[in-house]
Structure formats: C-alpha cells, structure tokens
mmCIF file of C-alpha atoms in Angstrom:
data_model
loop_
_atom_site.group_PDB
_atom_site.id
_atom_site.type_symbol
_atom_site.label_atom_id
_atom_site.label_comp_id
_atom_site.label_asym_id
_atom_site.label_seq_id
_atom_site.Cartn_x
_atom_site.Cartn_y
_atom_site.Cartn_z
ATOM 1 C CA MET A 1 104.629 85.258 98.585
ATOM 2 C CA ALA A 2 107.767 86.599 100.223
ATOM 3 C CA THR A 3 111.149 84.958 100.422
ATOM 4 C CA GLN A 4 112.480 87.042 103.317
ATOM 5 C CA SER A 5 113.221 85.329 106.624
ATOM 6 C CA ASP A 6 111.963 88.260 108.728
ATOM 7 C CA PRO A 7 108.524 87.259 110.117
ATOM 8 C CA ASN A 8 107.261 90.869 110.100
ATOM 9 C CA GLN A 9 108.170 91.330 106.430
ATOM 10 C CA ILE A 10 106.510 88.037 105.521
ATOM 11 C CA GLY A 11 103.427 88.925 107.565
ATOM 12 C CA LYS A 12 103.148 92.358 105.980
ATOM 13 C CA ALA A 13 103.513 90.955 102.450
ATOM 14 C CA PHE A 14 100.957 88.238 103.168
ATOM 15 C CA LEU A 15 98.402 90.711 104.546
ATOM 16 C CA GLN A 16 98.843 93.062 101.595
ATOM 17 C CA HIS A 17 98.170 90.168 99.235
ATOM 18 C CA TYR A 18 95.260 88.750 101.262
ATOM 19 C CA TYR A 19 93.389 92.029 101.761
ATOM 20 C CA ALA A 20 93.991 93.267 98.200
ATOM 21 C CA THR A 21 92.510 90.001 96.953
ATOM 22 C CA PHE A 22 89.646 89.934 99.483
ATOM 23 C CA ASP A 23 88.740 93.548 98.723
ATOM 24 C CA GLY A 24 89.133 93.049 94.957
ATOM 25 C CA ILE A 25 86.534 92.081 92.404
ATOM 26 C CA ASN A 26 86.862 88.304 92.749
ATOM 27 C CA ARG A 27 87.208 86.707 96.198
ATOM 28 C CA ASN A 28 87.516 83.318 94.462
ATOM 29 C CA ASN A 29 91.168 84.255 93.941
ATOM 30 C CA LEU A 30 91.734 83.538 97.655
ATOM 31 C CA ALA A 31 91.193 79.804 97.086
ATOM 32 C CA SER A 32 94.889 79.076 96.569
ATOM 33 C CA LEU A 33 95.607 80.239 100.138
ATOM 34 C CA PHE A 34 93.452 77.447 101.624
ATOM 35 C CA ASN A 35 93.475 73.659 101.418
ATOM 36 C CA ASP A 36 91.527 70.760 102.918
ATOM 37 C CA LYS A 37 93.337 71.156 106.265
ATOM 38 C CA SER A 38 92.394 74.847 106.554
ATOM 39 C CA MET A 39 89.867 75.965 109.144
ATOM 40 C CA MET A 40 88.103 79.316 109.393
ATOM 41 C CA THR A 41 85.812 80.793 112.019
ATOM 42 C CA TYR A 42 84.010 83.833 110.603
ATOM 43 C CA GLU A 43 81.829 85.624 113.136
ATOM 44 C CA GLY A 44 81.292 82.347 115.012
ATOM 45 C CA SER A 45 80.521 80.299 111.886
ATOM 46 C CA GLN A 46 83.069 77.468 111.528
ATOM 47 C CA HIS A 47 84.241 76.137 108.170
ATOM 48 C CA MET A 48 86.665 73.311 107.434
ATOM 49 C CA GLY A 49 88.427 72.852 104.107
ATOM 50 C CA GLN A 50 88.897 75.003 101.043
ATOM 51 C CA LYS A 51 85.451 74.358 99.555
ATOM 52 C CA SER A 52 83.496 75.304 102.688
ATOM 53 C CA ILE A 53 85.686 78.348 103.384
ATOM 54 C CA MET A 54 85.387 79.670 99.847
ATOM 55 C CA GLU A 55 81.634 79.124 99.843
ATOM 56 C CA LYS A 56 81.407 81.338 102.943
ATOM 57 C CA LEU A 57 83.782 84.031 101.670
ATOM 58 C CA THR A 58 82.095 84.306 98.271
ATOM 59 C CA THR A 59 78.544 84.526 99.672
ATOM 60 C CA LEU A 60 79.028 87.271 102.268
ATOM 61 C CA GLN A 61 76.170 89.786 102.363
ATOM 62 C CA PHE A 62 78.205 92.777 101.185
ATOM 63 C CA LYS A 63 79.374 93.341 97.628
ATOM 64 C CA LYS A 64 82.280 95.723 98.223
ATOM 65 C CA CYS A 65 84.630 96.163 101.140
ATOM 66 C CA ARG A 66 87.892 97.785 102.130
ATOM 67 C CA HIS A 67 90.111 96.694 105.016
ATOM 68 C CA ASP A 68 92.071 99.443 106.753
ATOM 69 C CA SER A 69 94.524 97.596 109.006
ATOM 70 C CA LYS A 70 95.735 99.529 112.045
ATOM 71 C CA THR A 71 97.908 96.982 113.894
ATOM 72 C CA MET A 72 99.756 93.801 112.996
ATOM 73 C CA ASP A 73 101.592 91.472 115.354
ATOM 74 C CA VAL A 74 103.564 88.515 113.998
ATOM 75 C CA GLN A 75 105.219 85.613 115.785
ATOM 76 C CA PRO A 76 106.942 82.513 114.410
ATOM 77 C CA SER A 77 105.086 79.297 115.211
ATOM 78 C CA GLY A 78 106.151 75.672 115.035
ATOM 79 C CA ALA A 79 107.187 73.969 111.788
ATOM 80 C CA GLY A 80 108.106 77.251 110.102
ATOM 81 C CA GLY A 81 104.655 78.774 110.425
ATOM 82 C CA LEU A 82 103.546 82.256 111.473
ATOM 83 C CA MET A 83 100.842 83.644 113.747
ATOM 84 C CA ILE A 84 99.493 87.018 112.622
ATOM 85 C CA VAL A 85 97.028 89.144 114.599
ATOM 86 C CA VAL A 86 95.465 92.123 112.817
ATOM 87 C CA THR A 87 93.105 94.849 114.000
ATOM 88 C CA GLY A 88 91.563 97.650 112.002
ATOM 89 C CA ASP A 89 88.444 99.020 110.339
ATOM 90 C CA ILE A 90 86.431 97.419 107.557
ATOM 91 C CA PHE A 91 84.290 99.578 105.281
ATOM 92 C CA VAL A 92 81.476 97.795 103.454
ATOM 93 C CA ASP A 93 79.400 98.799 100.424
ATOM 94 C CA ASP A 94 80.743 102.363 100.238
ATOM 95 C CA GLY A 95 79.907 103.023 103.897
ATOM 96 C CA LYS A 96 81.628 106.049 105.368
ATOM 97 C CA ASN A 97 81.944 104.583 108.866
ATOM 98 C CA GLY A 98 84.238 101.658 109.419
ATOM 99 C CA ILE A 99 83.474 98.720 111.684
ATOM 100 C CA LYS A 100 86.272 97.599 114.012
ATOM 101 C CA TYR A 101 87.544 94.093 113.309
ATOM 102 C CA SER A 102 90.171 91.664 114.496
ATOM 103 C CA GLU A 103 91.575 88.774 112.517
ATOM 104 C CA VAL A 104 94.023 86.003 113.368
ATOM 105 C CA PHE A 105 95.922 83.959 110.778
ATOM 106 C CA HIS A 106 98.002 80.868 111.420
ATOM 107 C CA LEU A 107 100.099 80.384 108.316
ATOM 108 C CA MET A 108 101.997 77.234 107.452
ATOM 109 C CA LYS A 109 104.917 77.073 105.073
ATOM 110 C CA GLY A 110 104.104 75.356 101.819
ATOM 111 C CA GLN A 111 106.128 74.659 98.729
ATOM 112 C CA ASN A 112 108.408 77.244 97.123
ATOM 113 C CA ASN A 113 108.578 79.384 100.306
ATOM 114 C CA SER A 114 104.883 80.202 99.998
ATOM 115 C CA PHE A 115 102.401 80.101 102.865
ATOM 116 C CA TRP A 116 98.886 78.714 103.195
ATOM 117 C CA ILE A 117 96.258 79.500 105.821
ATOM 118 C CA HIS A 118 95.938 76.732 108.390
ATOM 119 C CA ASN A 119 93.644 78.704 110.718
ATOM 120 C CA LEU A 120 91.760 81.972 110.289
ATOM 121 C CA VAL A 121 89.519 83.661 112.872
ATOM 122 C CA PHE A 122 87.594 86.826 111.952
ATOM 123 C CA ARG A 123 85.447 88.846 114.350
ATOM 124 C CA LEU A 124 83.773 92.253 114.173
ATOM 125 C CA ASN A 125 84.288 94.242 117.386
ATOM 126 C CA TYR A 126 81.116 95.952 118.521
ATOM 127 C CA CYS A 127 81.976 96.310 122.204
#
C-alpha cells in the first residue's frame, strides 16, 4: 500500500486500491486484504474470517458496480491502525441512478507497512 505516515494519504491510497479492485473484474483479488481475524458486516449480514468474507463478496447479486466516494474521514487508531469512514454513491449493473452508501474500515498495520482489514461495515442508505 502506501508508505506515507499521513493517515489521510494512507486512507486515500487504500480506498483507491480497495474500490478499484472491488469494482474490477475479479473481486477475489480482495482476499489479500482480509485474514482469519477480519470481520465484515454487509447490510446486516455478519461474516468472520477471510473465507466467509470472500464468499459473501464474490456472490453478491450484481455483476458490475462502480463506487463514487463523496466523503472520507480518517483517524489513527490504536496499534498503528486507521479508522476510515466513507460515504458516496454506488452504481450497479449499469444503472444510471446511484444508491447512497456508507462504509467503515478499521485497518491494522501488517508486514512491510501494508494494511489489512480488521473490521468492515457496509450499509446502503435508503432513508
């Protein structure tokens, strides 16, 4: 990922990588960002560990999507980690109207100044 010490720069680089990979042709490429300690809540559905998370992410009902992030807030967390809160619009299967979403990442520092996802919460915002 990034080697900068500025949390906003690291957060921005991480999100660019994550969303480019998520929106790309093979979501399986996200697997390296998770491990057995990772936990994800996706629209209320909880998943623990890389295998369960990847099973959910690779079997979502849409084939194509595009995230258009509008806001990003980053804060350092304990043990060298980062909290990232993102809001924006997600466009699915060539839809012209985006759906508002919010997503929270808790990143932990791994080896070689890289980060892995400890916690991820994703929610569509219909209200």
